[in-house]
XYZ file of C-alpha atoms in Angstrom:
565
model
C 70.738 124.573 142.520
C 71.186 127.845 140.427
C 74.844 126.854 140.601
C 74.223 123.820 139.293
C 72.178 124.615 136.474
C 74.529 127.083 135.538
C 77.545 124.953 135.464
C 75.389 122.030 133.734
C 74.552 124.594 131.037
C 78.190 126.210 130.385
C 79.646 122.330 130.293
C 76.795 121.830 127.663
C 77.741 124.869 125.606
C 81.056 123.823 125.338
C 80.254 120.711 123.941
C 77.681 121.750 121.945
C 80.459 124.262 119.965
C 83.291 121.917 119.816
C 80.719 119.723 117.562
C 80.630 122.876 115.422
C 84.153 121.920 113.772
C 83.875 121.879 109.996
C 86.200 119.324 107.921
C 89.570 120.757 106.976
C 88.900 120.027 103.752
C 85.533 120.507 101.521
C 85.393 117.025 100.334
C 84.350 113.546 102.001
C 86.481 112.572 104.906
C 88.678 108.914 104.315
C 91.078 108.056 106.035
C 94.728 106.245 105.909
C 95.282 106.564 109.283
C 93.505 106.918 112.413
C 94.152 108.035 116.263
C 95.963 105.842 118.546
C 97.093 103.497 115.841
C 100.846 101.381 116.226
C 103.636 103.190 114.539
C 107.563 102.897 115.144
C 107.740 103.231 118.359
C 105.031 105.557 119.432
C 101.093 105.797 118.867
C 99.736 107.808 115.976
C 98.916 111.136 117.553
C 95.809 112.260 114.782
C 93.946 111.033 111.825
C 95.866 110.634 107.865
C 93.225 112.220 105.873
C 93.884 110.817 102.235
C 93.980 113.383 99.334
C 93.787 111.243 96.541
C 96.850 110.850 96.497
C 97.566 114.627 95.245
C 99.356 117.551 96.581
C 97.719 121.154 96.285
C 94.302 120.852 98.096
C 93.100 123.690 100.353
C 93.226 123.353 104.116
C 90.565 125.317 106.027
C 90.743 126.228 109.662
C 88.203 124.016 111.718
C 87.061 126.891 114.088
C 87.466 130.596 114.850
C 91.107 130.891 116.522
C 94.793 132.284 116.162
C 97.888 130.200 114.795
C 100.161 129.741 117.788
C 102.640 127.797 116.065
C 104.639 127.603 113.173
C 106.835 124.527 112.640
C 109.233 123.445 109.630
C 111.541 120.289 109.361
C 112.791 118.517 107.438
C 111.881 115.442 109.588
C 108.794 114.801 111.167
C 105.787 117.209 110.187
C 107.684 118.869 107.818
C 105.975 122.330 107.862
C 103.291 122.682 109.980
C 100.394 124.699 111.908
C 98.944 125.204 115.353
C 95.832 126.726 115.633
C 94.358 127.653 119.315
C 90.640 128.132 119.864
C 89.641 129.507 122.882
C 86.358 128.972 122.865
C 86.748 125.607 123.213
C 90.346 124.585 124.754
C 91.639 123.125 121.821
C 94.257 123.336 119.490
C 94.264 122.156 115.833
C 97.354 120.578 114.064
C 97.610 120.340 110.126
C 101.348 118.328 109.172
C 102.735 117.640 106.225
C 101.512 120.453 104.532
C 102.815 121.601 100.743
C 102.510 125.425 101.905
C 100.921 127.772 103.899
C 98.394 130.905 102.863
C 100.480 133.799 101.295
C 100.340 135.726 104.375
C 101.742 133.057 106.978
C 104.646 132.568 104.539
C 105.530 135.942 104.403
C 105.877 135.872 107.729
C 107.371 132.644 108.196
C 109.997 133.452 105.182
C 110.763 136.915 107.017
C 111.868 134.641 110.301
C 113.942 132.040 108.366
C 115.893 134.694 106.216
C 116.558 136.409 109.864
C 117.665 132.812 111.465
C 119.218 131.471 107.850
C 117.934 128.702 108.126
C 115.009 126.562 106.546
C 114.200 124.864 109.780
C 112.165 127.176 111.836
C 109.938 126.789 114.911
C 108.089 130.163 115.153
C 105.554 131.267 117.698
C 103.547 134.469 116.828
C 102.047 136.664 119.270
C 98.343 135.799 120.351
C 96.635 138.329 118.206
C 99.676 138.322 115.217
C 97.787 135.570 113.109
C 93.924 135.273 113.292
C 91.736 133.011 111.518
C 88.004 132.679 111.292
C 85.993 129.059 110.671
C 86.553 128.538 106.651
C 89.675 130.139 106.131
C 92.470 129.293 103.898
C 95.588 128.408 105.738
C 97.720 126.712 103.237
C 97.776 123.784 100.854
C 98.252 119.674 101.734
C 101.684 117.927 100.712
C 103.808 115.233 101.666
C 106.458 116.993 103.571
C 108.747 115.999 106.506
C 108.347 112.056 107.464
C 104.805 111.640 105.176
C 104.911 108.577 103.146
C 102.797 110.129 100.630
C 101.147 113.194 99.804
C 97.961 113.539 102.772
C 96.971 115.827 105.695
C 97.812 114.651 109.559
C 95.154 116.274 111.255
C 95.165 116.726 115.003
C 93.194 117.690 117.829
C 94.573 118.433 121.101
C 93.957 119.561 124.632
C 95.208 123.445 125.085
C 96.440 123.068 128.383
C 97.827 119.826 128.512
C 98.818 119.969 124.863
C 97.348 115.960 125.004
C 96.074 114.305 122.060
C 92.968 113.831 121.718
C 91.221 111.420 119.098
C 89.900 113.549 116.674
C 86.788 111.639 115.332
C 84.986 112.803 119.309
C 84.376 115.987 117.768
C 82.224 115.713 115.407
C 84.201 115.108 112.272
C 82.869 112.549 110.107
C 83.972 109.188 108.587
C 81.900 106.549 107.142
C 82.527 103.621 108.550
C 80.337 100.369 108.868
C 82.922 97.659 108.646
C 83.805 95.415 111.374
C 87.441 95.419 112.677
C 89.671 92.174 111.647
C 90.855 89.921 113.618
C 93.797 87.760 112.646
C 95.719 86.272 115.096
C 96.154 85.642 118.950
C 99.860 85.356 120.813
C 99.714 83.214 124.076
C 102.222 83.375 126.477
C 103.481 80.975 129.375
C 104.713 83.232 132.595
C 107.453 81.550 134.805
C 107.113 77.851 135.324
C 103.454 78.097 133.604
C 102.826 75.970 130.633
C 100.766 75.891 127.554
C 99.519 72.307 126.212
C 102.282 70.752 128.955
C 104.654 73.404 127.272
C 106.530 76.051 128.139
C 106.818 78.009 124.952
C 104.522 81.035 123.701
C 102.420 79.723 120.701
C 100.530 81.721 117.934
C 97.264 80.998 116.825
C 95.842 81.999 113.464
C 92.357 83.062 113.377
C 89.140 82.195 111.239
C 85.677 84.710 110.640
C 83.130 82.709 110.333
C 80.650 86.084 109.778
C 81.375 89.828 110.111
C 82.377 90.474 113.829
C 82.879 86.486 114.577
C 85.774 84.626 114.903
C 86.793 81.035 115.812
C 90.987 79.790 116.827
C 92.127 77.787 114.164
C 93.150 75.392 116.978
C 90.542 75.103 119.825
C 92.598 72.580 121.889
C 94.067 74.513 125.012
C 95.039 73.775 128.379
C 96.719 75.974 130.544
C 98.404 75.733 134.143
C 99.631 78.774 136.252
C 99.790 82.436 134.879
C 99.029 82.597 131.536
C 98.623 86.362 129.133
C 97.733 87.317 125.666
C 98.142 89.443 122.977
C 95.767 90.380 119.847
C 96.722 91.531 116.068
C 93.690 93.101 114.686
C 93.152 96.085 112.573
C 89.998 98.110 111.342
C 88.947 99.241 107.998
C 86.652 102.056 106.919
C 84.260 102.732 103.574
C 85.937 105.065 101.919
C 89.249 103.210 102.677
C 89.002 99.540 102.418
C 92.502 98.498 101.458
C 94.119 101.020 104.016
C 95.043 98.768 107.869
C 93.960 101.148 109.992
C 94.148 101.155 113.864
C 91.232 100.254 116.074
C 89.581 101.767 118.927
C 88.859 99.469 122.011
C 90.309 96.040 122.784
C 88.521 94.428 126.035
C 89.442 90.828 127.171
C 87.018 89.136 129.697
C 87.753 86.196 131.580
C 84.752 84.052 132.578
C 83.191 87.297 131.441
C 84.777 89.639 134.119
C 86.466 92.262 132.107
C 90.788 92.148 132.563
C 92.141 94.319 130.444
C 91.311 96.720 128.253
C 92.512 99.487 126.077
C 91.195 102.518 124.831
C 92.454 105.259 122.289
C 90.671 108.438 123.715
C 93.945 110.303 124.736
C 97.538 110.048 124.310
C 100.050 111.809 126.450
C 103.434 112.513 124.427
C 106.049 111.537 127.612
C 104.208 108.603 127.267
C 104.774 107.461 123.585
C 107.780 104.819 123.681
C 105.860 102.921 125.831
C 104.338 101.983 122.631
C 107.705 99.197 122.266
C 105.784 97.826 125.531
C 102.805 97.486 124.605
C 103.210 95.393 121.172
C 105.059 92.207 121.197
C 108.337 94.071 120.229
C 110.364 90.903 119.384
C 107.399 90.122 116.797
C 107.504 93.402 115.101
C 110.888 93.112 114.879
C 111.134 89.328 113.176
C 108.173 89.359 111.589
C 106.820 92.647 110.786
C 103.343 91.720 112.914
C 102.019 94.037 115.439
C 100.514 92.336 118.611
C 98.680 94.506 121.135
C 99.626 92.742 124.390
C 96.382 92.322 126.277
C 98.607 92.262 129.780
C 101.724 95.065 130.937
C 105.005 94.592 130.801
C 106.841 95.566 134.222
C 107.534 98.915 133.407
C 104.409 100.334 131.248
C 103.189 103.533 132.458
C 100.462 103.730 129.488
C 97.611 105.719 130.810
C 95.250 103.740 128.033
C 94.618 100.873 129.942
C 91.466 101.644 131.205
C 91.230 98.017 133.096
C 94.275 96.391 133.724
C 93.563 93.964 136.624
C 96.851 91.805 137.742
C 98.803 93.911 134.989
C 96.121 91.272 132.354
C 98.060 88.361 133.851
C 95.487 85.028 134.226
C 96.126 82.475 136.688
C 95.158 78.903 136.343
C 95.201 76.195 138.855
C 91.767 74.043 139.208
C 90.930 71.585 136.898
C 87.972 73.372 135.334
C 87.168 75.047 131.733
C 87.036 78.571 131.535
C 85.703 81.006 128.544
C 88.214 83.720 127.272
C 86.813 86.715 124.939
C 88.346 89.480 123.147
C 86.242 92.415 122.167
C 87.417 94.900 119.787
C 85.549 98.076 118.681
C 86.278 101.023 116.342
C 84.993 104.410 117.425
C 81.859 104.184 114.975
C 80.544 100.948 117.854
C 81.747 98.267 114.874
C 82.942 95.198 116.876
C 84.510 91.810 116.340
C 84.433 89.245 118.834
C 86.947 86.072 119.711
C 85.389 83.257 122.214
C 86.493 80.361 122.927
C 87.314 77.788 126.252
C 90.370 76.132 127.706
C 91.388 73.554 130.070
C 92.609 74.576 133.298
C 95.243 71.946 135.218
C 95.677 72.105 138.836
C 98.923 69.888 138.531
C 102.071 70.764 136.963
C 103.399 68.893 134.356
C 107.024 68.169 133.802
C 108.726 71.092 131.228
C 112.013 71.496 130.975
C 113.075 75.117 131.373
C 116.428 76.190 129.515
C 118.986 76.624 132.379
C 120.010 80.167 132.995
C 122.500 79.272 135.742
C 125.640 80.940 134.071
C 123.519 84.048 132.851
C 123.637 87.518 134.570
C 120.047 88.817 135.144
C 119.636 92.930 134.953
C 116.478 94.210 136.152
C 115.026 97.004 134.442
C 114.208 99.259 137.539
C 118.061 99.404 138.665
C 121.309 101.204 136.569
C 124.018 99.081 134.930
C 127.251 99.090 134.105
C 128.345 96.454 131.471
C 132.227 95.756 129.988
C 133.665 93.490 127.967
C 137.068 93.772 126.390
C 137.386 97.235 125.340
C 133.690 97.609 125.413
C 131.448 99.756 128.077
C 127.911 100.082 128.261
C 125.811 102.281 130.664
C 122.139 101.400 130.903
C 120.096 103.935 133.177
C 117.451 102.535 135.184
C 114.053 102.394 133.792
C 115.630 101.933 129.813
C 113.997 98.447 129.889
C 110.914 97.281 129.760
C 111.579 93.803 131.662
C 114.095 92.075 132.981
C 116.713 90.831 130.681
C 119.966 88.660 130.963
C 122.783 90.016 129.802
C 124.612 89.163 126.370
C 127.460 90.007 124.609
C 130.018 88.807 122.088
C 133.455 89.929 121.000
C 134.317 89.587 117.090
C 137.020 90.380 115.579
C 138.124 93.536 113.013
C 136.738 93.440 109.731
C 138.532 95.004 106.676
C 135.753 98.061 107.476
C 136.240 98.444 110.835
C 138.697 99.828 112.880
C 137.548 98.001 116.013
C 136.480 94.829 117.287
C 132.540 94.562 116.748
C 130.819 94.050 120.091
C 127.648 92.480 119.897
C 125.666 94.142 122.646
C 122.231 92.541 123.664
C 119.421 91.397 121.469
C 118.173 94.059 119.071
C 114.676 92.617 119.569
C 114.842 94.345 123.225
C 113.354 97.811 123.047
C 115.429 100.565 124.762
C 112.871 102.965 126.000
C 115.792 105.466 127.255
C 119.030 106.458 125.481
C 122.429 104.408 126.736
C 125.775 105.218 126.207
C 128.101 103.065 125.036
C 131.767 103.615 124.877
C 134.814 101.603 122.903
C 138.654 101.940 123.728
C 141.143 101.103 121.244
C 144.324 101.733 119.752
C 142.940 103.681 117.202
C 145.841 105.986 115.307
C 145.946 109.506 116.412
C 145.864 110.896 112.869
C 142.291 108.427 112.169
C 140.665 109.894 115.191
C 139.142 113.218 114.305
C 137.155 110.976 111.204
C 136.173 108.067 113.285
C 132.791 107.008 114.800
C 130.431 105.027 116.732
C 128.356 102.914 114.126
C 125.840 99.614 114.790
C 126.773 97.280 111.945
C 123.217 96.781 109.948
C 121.887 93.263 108.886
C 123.474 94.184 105.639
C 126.890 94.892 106.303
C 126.544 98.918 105.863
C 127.083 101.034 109.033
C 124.539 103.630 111.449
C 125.620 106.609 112.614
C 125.518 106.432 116.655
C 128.491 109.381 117.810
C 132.203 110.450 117.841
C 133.011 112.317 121.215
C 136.218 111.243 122.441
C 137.263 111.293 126.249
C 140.167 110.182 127.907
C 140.931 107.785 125.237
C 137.453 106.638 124.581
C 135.020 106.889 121.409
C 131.697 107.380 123.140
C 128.024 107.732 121.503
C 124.381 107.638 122.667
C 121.900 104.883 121.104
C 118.386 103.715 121.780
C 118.436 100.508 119.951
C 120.932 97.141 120.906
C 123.213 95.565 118.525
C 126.581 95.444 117.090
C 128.710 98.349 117.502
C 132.276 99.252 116.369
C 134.743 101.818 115.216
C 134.309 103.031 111.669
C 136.017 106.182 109.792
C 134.037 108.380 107.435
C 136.430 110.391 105.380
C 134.618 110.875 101.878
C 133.171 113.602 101.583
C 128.918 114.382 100.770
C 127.736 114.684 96.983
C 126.334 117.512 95.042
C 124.907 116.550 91.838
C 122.147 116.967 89.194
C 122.380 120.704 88.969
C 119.286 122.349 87.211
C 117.619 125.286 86.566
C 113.883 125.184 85.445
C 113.221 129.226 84.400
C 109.539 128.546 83.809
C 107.738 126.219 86.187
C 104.086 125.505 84.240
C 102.075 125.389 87.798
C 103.488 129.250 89.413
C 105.560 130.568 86.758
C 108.579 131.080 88.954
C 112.159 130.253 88.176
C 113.062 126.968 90.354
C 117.331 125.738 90.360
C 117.719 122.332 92.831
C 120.655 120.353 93.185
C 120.718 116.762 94.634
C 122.071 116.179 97.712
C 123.695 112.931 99.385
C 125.818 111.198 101.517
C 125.904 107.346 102.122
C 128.497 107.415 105.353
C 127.796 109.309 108.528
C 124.801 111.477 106.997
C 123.764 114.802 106.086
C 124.664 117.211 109.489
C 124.943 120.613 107.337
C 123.851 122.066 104.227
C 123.872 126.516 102.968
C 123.022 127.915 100.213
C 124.271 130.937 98.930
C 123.518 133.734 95.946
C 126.563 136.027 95.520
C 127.894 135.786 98.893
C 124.153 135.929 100.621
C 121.839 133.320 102.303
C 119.322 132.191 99.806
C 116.213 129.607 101.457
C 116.808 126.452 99.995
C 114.066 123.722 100.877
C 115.314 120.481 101.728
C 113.806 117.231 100.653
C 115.354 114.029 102.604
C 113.155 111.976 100.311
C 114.043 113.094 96.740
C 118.217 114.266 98.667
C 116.645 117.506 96.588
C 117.563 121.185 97.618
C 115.613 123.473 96.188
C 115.781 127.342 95.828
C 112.391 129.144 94.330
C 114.258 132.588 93.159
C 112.520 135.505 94.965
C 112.580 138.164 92.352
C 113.051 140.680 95.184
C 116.047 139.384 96.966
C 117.736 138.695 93.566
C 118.350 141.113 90.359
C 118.392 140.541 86.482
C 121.934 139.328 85.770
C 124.894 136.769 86.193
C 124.805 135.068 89.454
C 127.340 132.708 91.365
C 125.240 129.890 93.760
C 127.232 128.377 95.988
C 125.986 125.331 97.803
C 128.095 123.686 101.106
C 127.488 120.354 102.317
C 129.056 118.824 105.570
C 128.152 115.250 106.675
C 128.486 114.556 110.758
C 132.113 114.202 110.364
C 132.979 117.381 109.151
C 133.903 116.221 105.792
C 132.582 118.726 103.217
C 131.829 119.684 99.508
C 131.354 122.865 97.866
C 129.219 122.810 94.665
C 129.833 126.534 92.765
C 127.944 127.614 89.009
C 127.172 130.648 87.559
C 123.697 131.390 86.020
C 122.115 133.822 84.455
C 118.627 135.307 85.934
């Protein structure tokens, strides 16, 4: 018993600290983003935490701890922090952040002048960097991927290094508004049908009050196996124009609970089975996100709390039968859906597009496709479903030094990389500039690869499409030189160029200060590079920069001025 009270009592402790988190900021807490929510092709891993829109405001550590991580790209989180805390097995994440405290970016400035490079991925020793509850650790921003200038705050499990939605620990948000609901996709499963039909139909939906909503169409009857997915979003006070994601989505059948899904924890291996879990195609054509309220095939997503026959109904009595969706934010604000439909014991007559002539691939098995001078090498497990397999030769274009091979649908998420390959007579003397590319919807060309083997152009993609042979022989831009000796907000000297390069991409950029390795920051957003002069790595005097740009074909530019510091 003594045992027991003493584990009851440490599991208590624990639980009463981690509610001891303070805000990260010293303002009111509104949000543009929240846990769990549907991004490009993986589940938002924290909470936005809006700024008002401005750069510059202090971030304070949540709890006692020591920064185990230091992180800048130009991608992604741009430059960001990990703080551990023991006491409770978490670890804090702050993204997108302007800069750090004066003392982490001495430290982190000492590591990229020893790597020379701006990208850096540091990890101090356990006692190198310690913070206390309160403390300044930098400034908010809008760097790496960040749409705009706000903090992604995260909270995850030590160990594991999972996820964890942030808004369980005692941060808070105001928030008494009911998620929307707006639409509902139904889907017929085999020889199933929907209203005698065997098509998947989408039905708007209308509140009638906060948390209620009616179909716009209330005539349904189903036969056989029968799923559905749910678009729906949530709002909070503070952020009532912002679509934010929502918490819990239940569906009952005859009020027996099917399926539902829960955003508690996310497990990063696990992310691209996002591209499963919406209606992919959807997204795709029509920019609308539906959660599906049933698995695909392959869907390993440990959120589905309930998933009974993968959310898959069958129907084959003649009786009516009550369908509800329940779907909750974290703050216990939920919207309901009810409504009835007809179940058919007989099947009616559909006619079902032949697929006779078609080549079925399942998803669970490796494939080998070819066509003309075309290869394609799907591993097993890259698909979600089984698919049939398509593909179209076209000839050269003006731009291309190939054949364009349409490959697949692109409205079929790859959740693993493939490699395609493409064998041509391509000229000897073309070769070292030419590259894998998927032609775009608007005629310009992606980047995919350019190793040659044996004769063949190969390249890695996780996206179907059109691909081809292109050549990229112009070389990157360097432009809008300037030199700003008085900047109003620090009072340091600032020069930038502009950076660009509308081909194969960006692959290298240096910049250089008589010979030597200067930190240039690089800003994919605004193409700027930018070099604040450190007054101690740099004397009074003439100067030669020297900036070098290579794109992913190895064609390069060299941008050279003298200035006087």
């Amino acid at each position: 018993m003594k045992l027991l009270i003493f584990f009851l009592s440490f599991i208590i402790s624990i639980c009463s600290f981690s509610q001891n988190y303070i805000s990260p900021f010293d303002f009111p807490t509104y949000l543009s983003g929240t846990f769990g929510e549907l991004r490009d092709h993986h589940f938002h891993t924290g909470i936005d935490i809006k700024t008002n829109a401005q750069e510059g405001k202090f971030i304070r550590a949540i709890s006692d701890g020591y920064i185990s991580r230091i992180k800048i790209s130009t991608w992604g989180y741009g430059k960001v922090l990990y703080i551990t805390h023991p006491k409770t097995g978490h670890t804090s994440v702050y993204a997108h952040m302007q800069r750090f405290n004066d003392n982490i970016e001495d430290i982190i400035k000492e590591q990229q002048y020893k790597e020379e490079s701006f990208e850096i991925n540091y990890y101090p020793k356990k006692e190198e960097i310690i913070v206390k509850q309160g403390d300044i650790i930098g400034l908010s921003g809008n760097s790496g991927g960040s749409g705009g200038p706000h903090l992604h705050f995260e909270i995850r499990d030590t160990k594991t290094q999972h996820p964890l939605n942030p808004l369980n620990y005692g941060f808070e948000v105001l928030d008494n508004i009911n998620p929307v609901l707006t639409e509902i996709k139904i889907y017929p499963h085999k020889e199933s049908s929907i209203n005698n039909k065997n098509n998947p139909i989408r039905i708007p939906l209308v509140k009638i009050k906060d948390g209620k909503y009616i179909l716009e169409n209330n005539e349904l009857v189903f036969h056989g196996e029968i799923s559905f997915s749910l678009s729906t979003f949530d709002r909070q006070n503070g952020s009532p124009n912002n679509k934010n994601g929502v918490y819990s989505i239940k569906m009952y059948l005859n009020e027996k609970l099917i399926h539902h899904f829960e955003a508690d924890e996310l497990i990063f291996s696990e992310k691209r089975f996002i591209n499963s879990h919406i209606d992919f195609e959807e997204y795709t054509d029509n920019n609308i996100r539906f959660n599906r309220c049933y698995s695909l095939p392959y869907n390993e997503l440990s959120n589905y709390k309930v998933n009974i026959n993968k959310g898959i109904l069958t129907f084959s009595d003649d009786k009516k039968h009550k369908i509800r969706f329940e779907v909750k934010d974290i703050e216990e604000n939920i919207s309901e859906i009810e409504f009835e439909i007809q179940s058919k014991s007989t099947t009616p007559k559909l006619e079902v597009k032949s697929t006779e002539k078609r080549n079925l691939f399942s998803y669970d098995e490796a494939h080998t496709f070819s066509i003309s001078e075309f290869n394609a090498y799907i591993q097993s497990y890259s698909i979600y479903e089984d698919n049939y397999f398509e593909a179209k030769v076209n000839q050269k274009t003006e731009n291309t030094l190939s054949k364009v091979y349409d490959f697949m649908n692109k409205n079929i998420p790859l959740h693993k990389e493939i490699v395609v390959s493409i064998k041509d007579s391509i000229p000897e003397e073309k070769k070292e500039k030419s590259y894998i590319a998927i032609k775009t919807e608007d005629g310009s060309f992606k980047y995919k690869g350019k190793t040659w083997k044996n004769g063949n152009l190969y390249a890695k993609t996780r996206e179907f499409g059109s691909f081809t042979v292109v050549m990229d022989t112009i070389q990157p831009i360097i432009k809008d030189y300037r030199y700003i000796k008085k900047n109003n907000d620090n009072y340091t000297k600032q020069i930038s160029v502009k950076i660009n390069d509308h081909e194969s991409g960006i692959d290298f950029y240096r910049g250089e200060i008589d010979g030597e390795w200067i930190l240039m920051e690089y800003d994919f957003k605004s193409n700027l590079l930018i070099y604040q002069i450190d007054p101690e790595k740099i004397n009074q005097g003439e100067h030669t920069l020297k900036v070098i740009v290579r794109d992913k074909l190895d064609n390069q530019n060299i941008f050279k001025k003298k200035f006087y510091y």
